Amino acid sequence: MKKILVTGGAGYIGSHCVVELVKSGFQPIIIDDFSNASPATLQNVFDLCGREIPVITGDCSDEVLLRTVFKAHEFEGVIHFAAFKAVGESVEHPIKYYQNNLNGVLSVVKMMEEFGVQKLVFSSSCTVYGTPTGSVKVTEETPLGVPNSPYGWTKLMAEQIIKDVAKNGKIKAVLLRYFNPIGAHESGKIGELPVGVPNNIVPYMTQTAAGIREQLTVFGSDYQTTDGTCLRDFIHVTDLAIAHIAAINLELDKEIEIINIGTGKGTSVLELISAFEEVTGKSLNWKFGPRRAGDVEAIFAEVEKAHKILNWSAKRGVKKAIEDSWRWEQYRLKHEVV
Ligand code: UD1
């Protein structure tokens, strides 16, 4: 079985990817420091995988630790998820973000070079496009913009680090630029575990419907969009996880391949709320509030390249994602998963 190192493999996207890797016949090895993941759901990951998965508890920017991991296993490739991802927190604590996210990627590529592991798949984000000046449907050729937060800058800078390292021919990388990942595994047993008050919209919605939060605030009603609210490309986390399998299997004929991972469709915040109410049969308590600083009015993915190169496209829509997120929220409440 081909071994894949999955940094951040206990986290939201990482854990879904681990399940898909096992389904596709790979042996994932997880390294995670559990700073934003719960050991409580690891057993569920194992249950979904049908077996236990090796887990190294630690920080992937710890070179000494990482070296022992690379010594112990012969990896076919690395999928690097481990990073902090809260936009607002990154504005308050930029050093924490630059240190963690950049040291992480640096250690990973250094070990890959040292041990001759060629294939890297990196979690990037549509935040690297900043506020698109042309079409809001962005292609991989759309010029990079000014990210709206230190978090966004760490993604842009990590991309640059990987591009520079790949120039020496020792590593080859697929940079996956995610749009807005939402949803949960359809079993309802793994999903996103926001720490404290959620920043992202779907966890805020499910927590409001569950009575944990009182009311959802929709940030802004006067954007130049069909209904005045922001437009995003919401992608189901399982579809996103499957895109990583296609990326790890890709025979790269060049050093770097950059691919947008989205549905290609924009959904407004109000449309998302309607979908939530329709799917769950619950009426959501929400109100309009002022715009949130740093929000991009509208952005969604051109997904032609993902289709052509990875032979991948999103199969699950927004309603399916909400249904699964809601199942996960209820599971969490019942089993007190925190
Ligand atoms: C941003 C980044 C994304 C990154 C993610 C990490 C952009 C375009 N996207 O997503 O690349 O991976 O952060 O967290 O920069 N909203 C509300 N009320 C809420 C929460 C959100 O109305 O309580 C609205 C926001 O204003 C936004 C939409 O919902 O219009 C989505 O917000 P969110 O889920 O936070 O994701 P982004 O900010 O789009």
CSV table of C-alpha atoms and ligand atoms in Angstrom, one decimal:
chain,number,residue,atom,x,y,z
A,1,MET,CA,0.0,0.0,0.0
A,2,LYS,CA,1.3,3.4,-0.9
A,3,LYS,CA,1.9,5.6,2.1
A,4,ILE,CA,0.8,9.2,2.2
A,5,LEU,CA,1.8,11.6,5.0
A,6,VAL,CA,-1.2,13.7,5.9
A,7,THR,CA,-0.3,16.7,8.0
A,8,GLY,CA,-3.3,18.1,9.8
A,9,GLY,CA,-5.0,14.8,9.1
A,10,ALA,CA,-7.2,15.0,12.2
A,11,GLY,CA,-8.7,18.3,11.1
A,12,TYR,CA,-11.8,19.2,9.2
A,13,ILE,CA,-10.6,18.7,5.6
A,14,GLY,CA,-7.8,16.4,6.5
A,15,SER,CA,-10.0,13.8,8.3
A,16,HIS,CA,-12.3,13.6,5.3
A,17,CYS,CA,-9.3,13.2,3.0
A,18,VAL,CA,-7.9,10.3,5.2
A,19,VAL,CA,-11.2,8.5,4.8
A,20,GLU,CA,-11.1,8.9,1.0
A,21,LEU,CA,-7.4,7.9,0.9
A,22,VAL,CA,-8.2,4.6,2.6
A,23,LYS,CA,-11.2,4.0,0.2
A,24,SER,CA,-8.8,4.5,-2.7
A,25,GLY,CA,-6.3,1.9,-1.3
A,26,PHE,CA,-3.7,4.2,0.2
A,27,GLN,CA,-2.2,4.0,3.7
A,28,PRO,CA,-2.4,7.5,5.3
A,29,ILE,CA,-0.1,8.4,8.1
A,30,ILE,CA,-1.4,11.4,10.1
A,31,ILE,CA,0.6,14.0,11.9
A,32,ASP,CA,-1.5,16.5,13.9
A,33,ASP,CA,-0.9,18.6,16.9
A,34,PHE,CA,-4.6,18.7,17.8
A,35,SER,CA,-4.5,22.4,18.2
A,36,ASN,CA,-7.7,22.6,16.1
A,37,ALA,CA,-8.9,19.0,16.0
A,38,SER,CA,-10.4,16.7,18.6
A,39,PRO,CA,-8.9,13.3,19.6
A,40,ALA,CA,-12.5,12.5,20.4
A,41,THR,CA,-13.5,12.1,16.7
A,42,LEU,CA,-10.4,10.1,15.7
A,43,GLN,CA,-12.2,6.9,16.6
A,44,ASN,CA,-14.9,7.9,14.2
A,45,VAL,CA,-12.3,8.4,11.5
A,46,PHE,CA,-10.9,4.9,12.2
A,47,ASP,CA,-14.5,3.5,12.1
A,48,LEU,CA,-15.1,5.1,8.7
A,49,CYS,CA,-11.8,3.8,7.5
A,50,GLY,CA,-12.5,0.3,8.8
A,51,ARG,CA,-9.2,0.2,10.6
A,52,GLU,CA,-6.9,2.2,12.8
A,53,ILE,CA,-4.7,4.8,11.1
A,54,PRO,CA,-1.2,5.6,12.5
A,55,VAL,CA,-1.3,9.0,14.2
A,56,ILE,CA,1.8,11.0,15.3
A,57,THR,CA,0.8,13.7,17.8
A,58,GLY,CA,3.0,16.7,17.2
A,59,ASP,CA,3.7,19.8,15.2
A,60,CYS,CA,4.8,19.3,11.6
A,61,SER,CA,7.1,22.3,11.8
A,62,ASP,CA,9.1,20.3,14.4
A,63,GLU,CA,11.9,19.2,12.1
A,64,VAL,CA,13.3,16.7,14.6
A,65,LEU,CA,10.0,15.0,14.9
A,66,LEU,CA,9.3,15.2,11.2
A,67,ARG,CA,12.6,13.6,10.4
A,68,THR,CA,11.8,10.6,12.6
A,69,VAL,CA,8.5,10.2,10.7
A,70,PHE,CA,10.2,10.4,7.3
A,71,LYS,CA,12.8,7.9,8.5
A,72,ALA,CA,10.2,5.4,9.7
A,73,HIS,CA,8.1,5.4,6.5
A,74,GLU,CA,8.7,5.5,2.8
A,75,PHE,CA,6.2,8.0,1.6
A,76,GLU,CA,4.8,8.1,-1.9
A,77,GLY,CA,3.6,11.7,-1.3
A,78,VAL,CA,2.6,14.3,1.2
A,79,ILE,CA,-0.7,16.1,1.6
A,80,HIS,CA,-0.1,19.3,3.6
A,81,PHE,CA,-3.2,20.5,5.4
A,82,ALA,CA,-1.8,21.6,8.8
A,83,ALA,CA,-2.3,25.3,9.2
A,84,PHE,CA,-4.3,27.8,11.2
A,85,LYS,CA,-7.2,29.1,9.2
A,86,ALA,CA,-9.3,31.7,11.1
A,87,VAL,CA,-9.2,34.9,9.1
A,88,GLY,CA,-10.1,37.2,12.0
A,89,GLU,CA,-7.7,35.6,14.5
A,90,SER,CA,-4.9,36.0,11.9
A,91,VAL,CA,-5.5,39.8,11.9
A,92,GLU,CA,-5.2,39.8,15.7
A,93,HIS,CA,-2.3,37.4,15.9
A,94,PRO,CA,-0.3,37.7,12.7
A,95,ILE,CA,3.0,36.3,14.1
A,96,LYS,CA,1.2,33.2,15.3
A,97,TYR,CA,-0.1,32.7,11.8
A,98,TYR,CA,3.1,33.4,9.9
A,99,GLN,CA,5.1,31.3,12.3
A,100,ASN,CA,2.9,28.3,12.3
A,101,ASN,CA,1.8,28.2,8.6
A,102,LEU,CA,5.1,29.1,7.0
A,103,ASN,CA,7.3,27.0,9.3
A,104,GLY,CA,5.0,24.1,8.7
A,105,VAL,CA,5.4,24.2,4.9
A,106,LEU,CA,9.1,24.9,5.1
A,107,SER,CA,9.7,21.9,7.3
A,108,VAL,CA,7.6,19.7,5.1
A,109,VAL,CA,9.3,20.6,1.8
A,110,LYS,CA,12.7,20.4,3.5
A,111,MET,CA,12.1,16.8,4.7
A,112,MET,CA,10.7,15.9,1.3
A,113,GLU,CA,13.9,17.1,-0.3
A,114,GLU,CA,16.0,15.3,2.3
A,115,PHE,CA,14.2,12.0,1.9
A,116,GLY,CA,13.6,12.2,-1.9
A,117,VAL,CA,9.8,12.3,-1.6
A,118,GLN,CA,8.6,14.0,-4.7
A,119,LYS,CA,4.9,14.5,-4.6
A,120,LEU,CA,3.2,17.3,-2.6
A,121,VAL,CA,-0.4,18.3,-2.6
A,122,PHE,CA,-0.9,21.7,-0.8
A,123,SER,CA,-4.1,23.2,0.6
A,124,SER,CA,-4.3,26.6,-0.9
A,125,SER,CA,-7.2,29.0,-1.0
A,126,CYS,CA,-9.1,31.3,-3.3
A,127,THR,CA,-8.0,34.0,-0.9
A,128,VAL,CA,-4.8,34.3,-3.0
A,129,TYR,CA,-6.9,36.1,-5.7
A,130,GLY,CA,-7.8,38.9,-3.2
A,131,THR,CA,-10.7,40.9,-4.5
A,132,PRO,CA,-10.9,40.0,-8.2
A,133,THR,CA,-10.7,43.1,-10.4
A,134,GLY,CA,-12.1,41.5,-13.5
A,135,SER,CA,-14.6,38.6,-13.6
A,136,VAL,CA,-15.7,37.2,-10.3
A,137,LYS,CA,-15.4,33.8,-11.9
A,138,VAL,CA,-11.7,33.3,-11.4
A,139,THR,CA,-9.4,31.0,-13.4
A,140,GLU,CA,-6.0,29.8,-12.3
A,141,GLU,CA,-4.6,32.5,-14.7
A,142,THR,CA,-6.4,35.3,-12.8
A,143,PRO,CA,-3.6,37.4,-11.4
A,144,LEU,CA,-2.9,36.9,-7.7
A,145,GLY,CA,-4.4,39.7,-5.6
A,146,VAL,CA,-3.8,41.2,-2.3
A,147,PRO,CA,-5.1,38.7,0.3
A,148,ASN,CA,-7.4,40.2,2.9
A,149,SER,CA,-5.7,38.9,6.0
A,150,PRO,CA,-2.4,37.5,7.3
A,151,TYR,CA,-4.0,34.1,6.9
A,152,GLY,CA,-4.5,34.8,3.2
A,153,TRP,CA,-0.9,36.0,3.0
A,154,THR,CA,0.4,32.7,4.5
A,155,LYS,CA,-1.3,30.9,1.7
A,156,LEU,CA,0.1,33.1,-1.0
A,157,MET,CA,3.6,33.0,0.6
A,158,ALA,CA,3.4,29.2,1.0
A,159,GLU,CA,2.5,28.9,-2.6
A,160,GLN,CA,5.6,30.9,-3.5
A,161,ILE,CA,7.8,28.9,-1.3
A,162,ILE,CA,6.6,25.7,-2.9
A,163,LYS,CA,7.0,27.1,-6.4
A,164,ASP,CA,10.6,28.2,-5.7
A,165,VAL,CA,11.5,24.9,-4.1
A,166,ALA,CA,10.0,22.9,-7.0
A,167,LYS,CA,12.2,24.8,-9.4
A,168,ASN,CA,15.2,22.6,-8.4
A,169,GLY,CA,13.3,19.6,-9.7
A,170,LYS,CA,13.3,17.7,-6.4
A,171,ILE,CA,9.6,18.1,-5.6
A,172,LYS,CA,6.5,18.3,-7.7
A,173,ALA,CA,3.4,19.9,-6.3
A,174,VAL,CA,-0.3,20.4,-6.9
A,175,LEU,CA,-1.6,23.6,-5.4
A,176,LEU,CA,-5.3,23.2,-4.8
A,177,ARG,CA,-7.0,26.5,-4.4
A,178,TYR,CA,-10.2,25.7,-2.3
A,179,PHE,CA,-13.2,27.9,-2.5
A,180,ASN,CA,-15.6,27.7,0.5
A,181,PRO,CA,-15.5,24.2,2.0
A,182,ILE,CA,-18.7,23.3,3.8
A,183,GLY,CA,-20.6,20.1,4.8
A,184,ALA,CA,-19.6,17.0,6.6
A,185,HIS,CA,-19.2,13.3,6.0
A,186,GLU,CA,-22.6,11.9,5.2
A,187,SER,CA,-22.5,9.5,8.2
A,188,GLY,CA,-22.6,12.6,10.4
A,189,LYS,CA,-19.7,11.3,12.4
A,190,ILE,CA,-17.0,13.7,11.3
A,191,GLY,CA,-17.2,17.4,10.4
A,192,GLU,CA,-15.9,20.8,11.2
A,193,LEU,CA,-15.2,21.5,14.9
A,194,PRO,CA,-15.2,25.3,15.3
A,195,VAL,CA,-13.4,26.5,18.5
A,196,GLY,CA,-15.6,29.0,20.3
A,197,VAL,CA,-17.8,31.3,18.2
A,198,PRO,CA,-17.7,30.1,14.6
A,199,ASN,CA,-16.3,32.5,12.0
A,200,ASN,CA,-17.6,30.6,9.0
A,201,ILE,CA,-21.2,30.8,7.9
A,202,VAL,CA,-22.4,27.2,7.9
A,203,PRO,CA,-21.2,26.3,11.5
A,204,TYR,CA,-22.8,29.5,12.6
A,205,MET,CA,-26.1,28.5,10.9
A,206,THR,CA,-26.1,25.0,12.4
A,207,GLN,CA,-25.3,26.3,15.9
A,208,THR,CA,-28.0,28.9,15.7
A,209,ALA,CA,-30.6,26.3,14.6
A,210,ALA,CA,-29.4,24.0,17.4
A,211,GLY,CA,-29.9,26.8,20.0
A,212,ILE,CA,-26.2,27.3,20.8
A,213,ARG,CA,-26.2,30.8,19.2
A,214,GLU,CA,-29.1,33.1,19.4
A,215,GLN,CA,-29.1,34.7,15.9
A,216,LEU,CA,-27.1,34.7,12.7
A,217,THR,CA,-26.0,38.1,11.4
A,218,VAL,CA,-25.8,38.3,7.7
A,219,PHE,CA,-22.9,40.6,7.0
A,220,GLY,CA,-24.1,43.3,4.5
A,221,SER,CA,-27.2,43.7,2.4
A,222,ASP,CA,-26.0,46.3,-0.1
A,223,TYR,CA,-23.5,44.4,-2.2
A,224,GLN,CA,-23.8,44.6,-6.0
A,225,THR,CA,-25.2,41.1,-6.3
A,226,THR,CA,-28.7,39.8,-7.2
A,227,ASP,CA,-29.9,39.9,-3.6
A,228,GLY,CA,-27.4,42.3,-2.0
A,229,THR,CA,-25.5,39.6,-0.1
A,230,CYS,CA,-22.1,38.1,-0.9
A,231,LEU,CA,-21.7,35.4,-3.4
A,232,ARG,CA,-19.5,32.3,-2.7
A,233,ASP,CA,-18.6,29.0,-4.2
A,234,PHE,CA,-19.6,26.5,-1.5
A,235,ILE,CA,-17.9,23.1,-2.0
A,236,HIS,CA,-18.8,19.9,-0.2
A,237,VAL,CA,-15.9,18.7,1.9
A,238,THR,CA,-16.2,15.1,0.6
A,239,ASP,CA,-16.0,16.4,-3.0
A,240,LEU,CA,-13.0,18.4,-1.9
A,241,ALA,CA,-11.4,15.4,-0.2
A,242,ILE,CA,-11.9,13.3,-3.4
A,243,ALA,CA,-10.1,16.1,-5.4
A,244,HIS,CA,-7.0,15.3,-3.3
A,245,ILE,CA,-7.0,11.7,-4.3
A,246,ALA,CA,-7.1,12.8,-8.0
A,247,ALA,CA,-4.2,15.2,-7.2
A,248,ILE,CA,-2.1,12.6,-5.5
A,249,ASN,CA,-2.7,10.2,-8.4
A,250,LEU,CA,-1.8,12.8,-11.0
A,251,GLU,CA,1.2,12.1,-13.1
A,252,LEU,CA,2.8,15.5,-13.2
A,253,ASP,CA,4.8,16.4,-16.3
A,254,LYS,CA,5.8,19.8,-14.8
A,255,GLU,CA,6.9,21.0,-11.4
A,256,ILE,CA,3.8,22.8,-10.4
A,257,GLU,CA,0.1,22.4,-11.2
A,258,ILE,CA,-2.4,25.0,-9.8
A,259,ILE,CA,-6.0,24.0,-9.7
A,260,ASN,CA,-9.2,25.7,-8.5
A,261,ILE,CA,-11.4,23.4,-6.4
A,262,GLY,CA,-15.0,24.6,-6.4
A,263,THR,CA,-18.3,23.9,-8.0
A,264,GLY,CA,-18.2,26.7,-10.6
A,265,LYS,CA,-21.5,28.1,-9.2
A,266,GLY,CA,-22.0,31.1,-7.0
A,267,THR,CA,-24.5,31.0,-4.1
A,268,SER,CA,-25.5,34.0,-2.1
A,269,VAL,CA,-25.7,34.1,1.6
A,270,LEU,CA,-29.5,34.5,1.4
A,271,GLU,CA,-29.7,31.5,-0.9
A,272,LEU,CA,-27.7,29.5,1.5
A,273,ILE,CA,-30.1,30.4,4.3
A,274,SER,CA,-33.1,29.4,2.2
A,275,ALA,CA,-31.5,26.1,1.4
A,276,PHE,CA,-30.8,25.6,5.1
A,277,GLU,CA,-34.5,26.2,6.0
A,278,GLU,CA,-35.7,24.0,3.2
A,279,VAL,CA,-33.4,21.1,4.0
A,280,THR,CA,-33.8,21.1,7.8
A,281,GLY,CA,-37.4,22.3,7.9
A,282,LYS,CA,-36.3,24.8,10.6
A,283,SER,CA,-36.7,28.5,10.4
A,284,LEU,CA,-33.4,30.2,11.1
A,285,ASN,CA,-33.3,33.3,13.3
A,286,TRP,CA,-31.2,35.8,11.4
A,287,LYS,CA,-30.9,39.5,10.8
A,288,PHE,CA,-29.0,41.9,8.6
A,289,GLY,CA,-25.9,43.5,10.0
A,290,PRO,CA,-23.1,45.8,8.6
A,291,ARG,CA,-20.6,44.5,6.2
A,292,ARG,CA,-17.7,42.5,7.7
A,293,ALA,CA,-14.3,44.1,7.1
A,294,GLY,CA,-12.3,42.3,4.5
A,295,ASP,CA,-15.1,40.4,2.9
A,296,VAL,CA,-14.9,40.0,-0.9
A,297,GLU,CA,-18.2,40.8,-2.6
A,298,ALA,CA,-18.4,37.9,-5.0
A,299,ILE,CA,-16.0,35.1,-6.0
A,300,PHE,CA,-16.4,31.7,-7.6
A,301,ALA,CA,-14.3,29.2,-9.4
A,302,GLU,CA,-13.8,28.4,-13.0
A,303,VAL,CA,-13.5,24.7,-12.7
A,304,GLU,CA,-12.6,23.7,-16.3
A,305,LYS,CA,-9.0,22.9,-15.4
A,306,ALA,CA,-9.9,20.6,-12.5
A,307,HIS,CA,-12.2,18.7,-14.9
A,308,LYS,CA,-9.6,18.5,-17.6
A,309,ILE,CA,-6.5,17.7,-15.6
A,310,LEU,CA,-7.9,15.8,-12.6
A,311,ASN,CA,-10.9,14.4,-14.3
A,312,TRP,CA,-12.7,15.7,-11.2
A,313,SER,CA,-15.8,17.7,-10.7
A,314,ALA,CA,-18.0,18.4,-7.7
A,315,LYS,CA,-20.9,15.9,-7.4
A,316,ARG,CA,-22.7,17.3,-4.3
A,317,GLY,CA,-24.6,20.5,-4.1
A,318,VAL,CA,-25.2,23.0,-1.4
A,319,LYS,CA,-28.4,21.2,-0.1
A,320,LYS,CA,-26.5,18.0,0.4
A,321,ALA,CA,-23.7,19.8,2.2
A,322,ILE,CA,-26.2,21.5,4.6
A,323,GLU,CA,-28.0,18.2,5.2
A,324,ASP,CA,-24.7,16.6,6.2
A,325,SER,CA,-23.6,19.6,8.3
A,326,TRP,CA,-26.9,19.5,10.1
A,327,ARG,CA,-26.5,15.7,10.8
A,328,TRP,CA,-23.0,16.4,12.1
A,329,GLU,CA,-24.2,19.2,14.4
A,330,GLN,CA,-26.9,16.9,15.9
A,331,TYR,CA,-24.4,14.1,16.4
A,332,ARG,CA,-22.0,16.5,18.1
A,333,LEU,CA,-24.8,17.7,20.5
A,334,LYS,CA,-25.9,14.2,21.3
A,335,HIS,CA,-22.4,12.9,21.9
A,336,GLU,CA,-21.0,16.1,23.4
A,337,VAL,CA,-18.1,16.2,20.9
A,338,VAL,CA,-16.1,19.3,21.5
B,1,UD1,C1,-12.7,33.0,3.7
B,1,UD1,C2,-11.8,32.9,2.4
B,1,UD1,C3,-11.5,31.4,2.2
B,1,UD1,C4,-10.9,30.8,3.4
B,1,UD1,C5,-11.9,31.0,4.6
B,1,UD1,C6,-11.3,30.4,5.9
B,1,UD1,C7,-12.2,34.6,0.8
B,1,UD1,C8,-13.0,35.0,-0.5
B,1,UD1,N1,-12.5,33.4,1.2
B,1,UD1,O1,-13.9,32.5,3.4
B,1,UD1,O2,-10.6,31.3,1.2
B,1,UD1,O3,-10.6,29.5,3.2
B,1,UD1,O4,-12.1,32.3,4.8
B,1,UD1,O5,-12.1,30.6,7.0
B,1,UD1,O6,-11.5,35.3,1.3
B,1,UD1,N2,-21.2,35.4,6.7
B,1,UD1,C9,-22.3,36.0,7.4
B,1,UD1,N3,-22.4,35.8,8.7
B,1,UD1,C10,-21.6,35.0,9.4
B,1,UD1,C11,-20.5,34.4,8.8
B,1,UD1,C12,-20.3,34.7,7.4
B,1,UD1,O7,-23.1,36.7,6.7
B,1,UD1,O8,-21.8,34.9,10.7
B,1,UD1,C13,-21.0,35.6,5.3
B,1,UD1,C14,-19.7,36.3,5.0
B,1,UD1,O9,-19.9,37.7,5.0
B,1,UD1,C15,-19.4,35.8,3.6
B,1,UD1,C16,-20.0,34.4,3.6
B,1,UD1,O10,-20.9,34.4,4.7
B,1,UD1,O11,-20.0,36.6,2.7
B,1,UD1,C17,-19.0,33.3,3.8
B,1,UD1,O12,-18.2,33.6,4.9
B,1,UD1,P1,-17.2,32.6,5.6
B,1,UD1,O13,-17.9,31.3,5.8
B,1,UD1,O14,-16.6,33.2,6.8
B,1,UD1,O15,-16.1,32.3,4.5
B,1,UD1,P2,-15.2,33.4,3.6
B,1,UD1,O16,-15.0,34.6,4.4
B,1,UD1,O17,-15.9,33.5,2.3
